[in-house]
Structure formats: structure tokens, C-alpha cells
Coordinates of C-alpha atoms and ligand atoms in Angstrom, one line a residue:
X12 CA 9.3 -44.5 -11.6
X13 CA 7.5 -47.8 -11.2
X14 CA 6.0 -49.1 -8.0
X15 CA 4.9 -52.6 -9.0
X16 CA 5.9 -55.6 -6.9
X17 CA 8.3 -56.9 -9.5
X18 CA 10.6 -54.0 -9.3
X19 CA 14.1 -55.2 -8.9
X20 CA 16.1 -53.1 -6.5
X21 CA 19.7 -53.0 -7.5
X22 CA 21.2 -51.3 -4.5
X23 CA 22.3 -53.4 -1.6
X24 CA 21.0 -51.5 1.4
X25 CA 22.5 -53.9 3.9
X26 CA 25.9 -53.6 5.4
X27 CA 26.3 -50.0 4.5
X28 CA 27.5 -47.7 7.1
X29 CA 27.7 -44.0 6.6
X30 CA 30.1 -41.5 8.0
X31 CA 27.8 -38.6 8.8
X32 CA 30.5 -36.0 9.7
X33 CA 31.0 -34.9 6.0
X34 CA 27.4 -34.1 5.5
X35 CA 26.0 -30.6 4.8
X36 CA 24.2 -29.4 7.9
X37 CA 22.1 -26.3 8.6
X38 CA 21.3 -25.2 12.1
X39 CA 18.3 -22.8 12.2
X40 CA 18.7 -20.0 14.6
X41 CA 15.2 -19.3 15.8
X42 CA 14.0 -18.6 19.3
X43 CA 12.4 -21.3 21.5
X44 CA 13.5 -24.1 19.2
X45 CA 16.3 -26.4 18.2
X46 CA 15.9 -27.3 14.5
X47 CA 18.7 -28.9 12.5
X48 CA 18.5 -29.9 8.8
X49 CA 20.7 -32.2 6.7
X50 CA 19.5 -31.7 3.1
X51 CA 21.3 -34.8 1.8
X52 CA 21.4 -37.2 4.7
X53 CA 20.8 -40.2 2.3
X54 CA 22.3 -40.3 -1.2
X55 CA 20.0 -40.0 -4.2
X56 CA 20.6 -43.6 -5.1
X57 CA 19.7 -44.8 -1.6
X58 CA 16.7 -42.4 -1.4
X59 CA 15.2 -43.6 -4.7
X60 CA 15.5 -47.3 -3.6
X61 CA 14.1 -46.6 -0.1
X62 CA 11.1 -44.7 -1.6
X63 CA 10.2 -47.6 -3.9
X64 CA 10.6 -50.1 -1.2
X65 CA 8.5 -48.2 1.3
X66 CA 5.8 -47.4 -1.3
X67 CA 5.4 -51.2 -2.0
X68 CA 6.1 -52.7 1.5
X69 CA 4.4 -50.4 4.0
X70 CA 1.0 -51.4 5.2
X71 CA -0.7 -48.0 4.3
X72 CA -3.9 -47.1 6.0
X73 CA -6.5 -44.4 5.1
X74 CA -7.6 -42.9 8.4
X75 CA -10.6 -40.7 8.9
X76 CA -11.1 -37.6 11.0
X77 CA -14.2 -35.9 12.2
X78 CA -14.7 -32.4 10.7
X79 CA -17.8 -30.4 11.7
X80 CA -19.5 -33.7 12.6
X81 CA -18.7 -35.3 9.3
X82 CA -16.2 -38.2 8.8
X83 CA -13.6 -37.3 6.1
X84 CA -10.5 -39.0 4.8
X85 CA -7.2 -37.7 6.2
X86 CA -5.4 -36.1 3.3
X87 CA -2.5 -38.6 3.2
X88 CA -2.0 -42.3 4.0
X89 CA -0.3 -43.3 7.2
X90 CA 1.3 -46.2 9.0
X91 CA 2.7 -46.8 12.4
X92 CA 5.6 -49.1 13.1
X93 CA 7.7 -49.8 16.2
X94 CA 8.5 -51.9 19.2
X95 CA 5.5 -53.9 20.3
X96 CA 3.6 -52.5 23.3
X97 CA 4.2 -48.9 22.4
X98 CA 0.8 -47.7 21.3
X99 CA 0.2 -44.1 20.5
X100 CA -2.7 -41.8 20.0
X101 CA -2.4 -39.3 17.1
X102 CA -5.1 -36.8 16.1
X103 CA -7.5 -38.9 18.2
X104 CA -6.6 -42.0 16.2
X105 CA -5.2 -44.9 18.4
X106 CA -2.4 -46.7 16.7
X107 CA -0.8 -50.1 17.5
X108 CA 2.6 -50.4 15.9
X109 CA 3.4 -53.0 13.3
X110 CA 6.8 -54.7 13.9
X111 CA 9.9 -53.1 12.2
X112 CA 10.8 -54.3 8.7
X113 CA 14.3 -54.6 7.3
X114 CA 14.1 -51.3 5.3
X115 CA 12.7 -49.4 8.3
X116 CA 15.5 -50.8 10.5
X117 CA 18.1 -49.7 7.8
X118 CA 16.7 -46.1 8.0
X119 CA 16.4 -46.2 11.8
X120 CA 20.1 -47.4 12.2
X121 CA 21.3 -44.6 9.9
X122 CA 19.3 -42.0 11.8
X123 CA 20.5 -43.3 15.1
X124 CA 24.1 -42.8 14.1
X125 CA 23.4 -39.1 14.4
X126 CA 20.8 -39.2 17.1
X127 CA 22.9 -41.3 19.5
X128 CA 19.6 -42.4 21.1
X129 CA 17.4 -45.3 20.2
X130 CA 13.9 -44.7 18.7
X131 CA 11.1 -47.1 19.5
X132 CA 8.5 -46.0 16.9
X133 CA 8.0 -44.3 13.6
X134 CA 5.0 -42.6 12.1
X135 CA 5.0 -42.8 8.3
X136 CA 3.1 -40.5 6.0
X137 CA 2.5 -40.9 2.2
X138 CA 1.7 -37.7 0.3
X139 CA 0.4 -39.1 -2.9
X140 CA 0.3 -35.7 -4.7
X141 CA 0.0 -32.0 -4.0
X142 CA -3.4 -32.4 -2.6
X143 CA -2.1 -34.4 0.3
X144 CA -1.0 -32.4 3.3
X145 CA -0.7 -32.2 7.1
X146 CA -2.2 -29.2 8.8
X147 CA -0.8 -27.0 11.6
X148 CA 0.1 -29.1 14.7
X149 CA 2.9 -29.8 17.2
X150 CA 4.2 -33.2 18.0
X151 CA 3.4 -32.8 21.6
X152 CA 1.4 -35.8 22.6
X153 CA 1.9 -36.8 26.3
X154 CA 3.5 -40.1 25.3
X155 CA 6.4 -38.2 23.8
X156 CA 7.4 -36.6 27.1
X157 CA 8.3 -33.0 27.9
X158 CA 10.9 -32.3 25.1
X159 CA 10.1 -34.6 22.2
X160 CA 13.1 -35.6 20.0
X161 CA 11.8 -36.0 16.5
X162 CA 14.0 -37.2 13.6
X163 CA 12.1 -36.7 10.4
X164 CA 13.3 -38.1 7.1
X165 CA 11.9 -37.5 3.6
X166 CA 12.0 -39.4 0.4
X167 CA 10.5 -38.5 -3.0
X168 CA 8.9 -35.2 -4.2
X169 CA 10.1 -32.1 -2.5
X170 CA 7.6 -30.4 -0.3
X171 CA 7.6 -27.2 1.9
X172 CA 7.5 -27.5 5.6
X173 CA 6.3 -24.3 7.4
X174 CA 6.8 -23.4 11.0
X175 CA 4.9 -20.7 13.0
X176 CA 5.4 -19.6 16.6
X177 CA 2.4 -20.5 18.8
X178 CA 2.5 -17.3 21.0
X179 CA 4.7 -14.7 19.3
X180 CA 2.8 -13.6 16.2
X181 CA 5.5 -11.0 15.3
X182 CA 8.0 -13.7 14.5
X183 CA 8.2 -14.6 10.8
X184 CA 7.0 -17.9 9.6
X185 CA 9.8 -20.2 8.7
X186 CA 9.9 -22.3 5.5
X187 CA 12.1 -25.3 4.7
X188 CA 12.3 -27.3 1.5
X189 CA 12.3 -30.9 2.5
X190 CA 14.5 -32.5 -0.1
X191 CA 14.7 -36.1 -1.2
X192 CA 16.9 -37.9 1.3
X193 CA 16.8 -35.1 3.9
X194 CA 16.8 -35.4 7.7
X195 CA 15.2 -32.8 9.9
X196 CA 15.7 -32.8 13.6
X197 CA 13.4 -31.1 16.0
X198 CA 14.2 -31.1 19.7
X199 CA 14.3 -29.2 23.0
X200 CA 11.4 -26.7 23.2
X201 CA 10.4 -26.8 19.5
X202 CA 7.1 -28.6 20.0
X203 CA 6.1 -26.5 23.0
X204 CA 6.6 -23.2 21.1
X205 CA 6.2 -23.9 17.4
X206 CA 3.7 -25.6 15.1
X207 CA 4.5 -27.0 11.7
X208 CA 2.5 -28.0 8.6
X209 CA 3.0 -29.4 5.0
X210 CA 0.6 -27.2 3.0
X211 CA -1.2 -28.4 -0.1
X212 CA 0.4 -27.3 -3.4
X213 CA -1.0 -26.8 -6.9
X214 CA 2.4 -27.5 -8.4
X215 CA 2.9 -30.9 -9.9
X216 CA 4.8 -33.0 -7.3
X217 CA 6.0 -36.6 -7.1
X218 CA 4.7 -38.8 -4.3
X219 CA 6.6 -38.2 -1.0
X220 CA 7.1 -40.4 2.0
X221 CA 8.0 -38.9 5.4
X222 CA 9.1 -40.9 8.4
X223 CA 9.2 -39.3 11.9
X224 CA 11.1 -41.4 14.3
X225 CA 10.0 -40.9 17.9
X226 CA 10.5 -42.1 21.4
X227 CA 7.3 -43.2 23.2
X228 CA 7.8 -43.2 26.9
Ligands
LIG8 O1 5.7 -34.8 6.3 C1 6.3 -34.2 7.1 O2 7.4 -33.7 6.8 C2 5.8 -33.8 8.4 C3 5.0 -34.9 9.1 C4 4.6 -34.5 10.5 O3 4.7 -33.4 10.9 C5 4.0 -35.6 11.4 O4 3.8 -36.7 11.0 O5 3.8 -35.2 12.5
LIG9 MN1 4.5 -33.3 13.0

């Protein structure tokens, strides 16, 4: 796959409306959470085009975190887009959103067909290879309110998402393969009781872009 600026994108993303009722859907029955997974929310054709466009068009940034007093690069690139005035603090990093772009609005519209609510921001992560990751955390920042509704879409290389219960250590860890074009929904008490991570992998893996649509109060 090529990611240069001259790439001609053949698929017309605009004006497409999807009926989501035919889609394969998996509802995970685990305690203290509501997690729903659509493995093929976007078609392969759509997903490939979206991946290329995001790769080229997103204004990626390399953030740093403090680790034992040292500044180190976050193991992924990130970007924050959304309605103006909805700033957000994530891992102690203050982010001001960049205005929505056409491809982001296309994805947001499609996701909102299922969500039936309107999202005002999206955090985007680029996992360049298997060394990129996100460590155990919950999406429980105060700006997201008591029961955050997170719609998470994935494009590109398949990665594992792991869940662990914060308090009940007897419960098994849960593992999901986040496929190209998938949609994962986390709502109700999920963030209060569970943490999630994308671990590093030594297997060769294509770049992956994940978008988590959120409502900042
Ligand atoms: O890449 C993913 O699927 C997860 C990203 C995530 O958990 C986050 O951005 O909070
Ligand atoms: Mn998260």
C-alpha cells in the first residue's frame, strides 16, 4: 500500500448511506460493562480508502510522557479533532481539537447512524508497527461524564484489544481482535470497572489507525 500524496482514491465516500441492520454484531456478556462489537462495520473497500486518507491527511503529533522523571515518546502518534471549544486532557496532555475534516465527518456520520447521538470529538491513534501500543487505562476523564459512551473504529492492521476488571481479579481477561473496518462500542459502566490496552506485538503487522469518538461535556 502506498501513502504518498499523489495517491488517487477511487472510491467516492460521499453520498453513501449504509443500512446497518444487516451487519454482524457481537454483544459481549461480561459483568459491569456493556461492550458491543461489529467486526465489519465498514466494507474492506471503504476501510482501505479511509486508512490511506487518514494516514495522509491527519495532522499527526508525537506526544511525550514523563516516565521515572524522563521524557519519552508516546508509543504511537495521535491527533485530536472535534468541535471548537471542546478541549480535553488525556494522559496529562492538554489537547485543543482541530476542526473536523470531510473524511472524519464521513466516518462520524456513519458511526452516528448506530449511536443515535452526536459526538463532538475524536481521538485518533496511529500504531505504525507492532512496537506501538497503548497501555492499561480507562477512558474515564471527568470531561466524559459518569458513563462515557465511546465508539471506537479501527482501520488497517489487526491488533488485539485486552480488557481486565479493575477490582475483581478472578474474572478472566477478555481479548478482542480489532479487525479492519470494525466498530467497538463501550458504554454504561465499562470505564468505571474495566481497563483496556493494545499490547505490543512481535508479529509483523500493518499500520493501524484507531478513532475513538467521544462526547465532551
Ligand atoms: O487503539 C485502540 O483500539 C484503543 C485506543 C484507546 O483505547 C484510546 O485511545 O483511549
Ligand atoms: Mn481507551
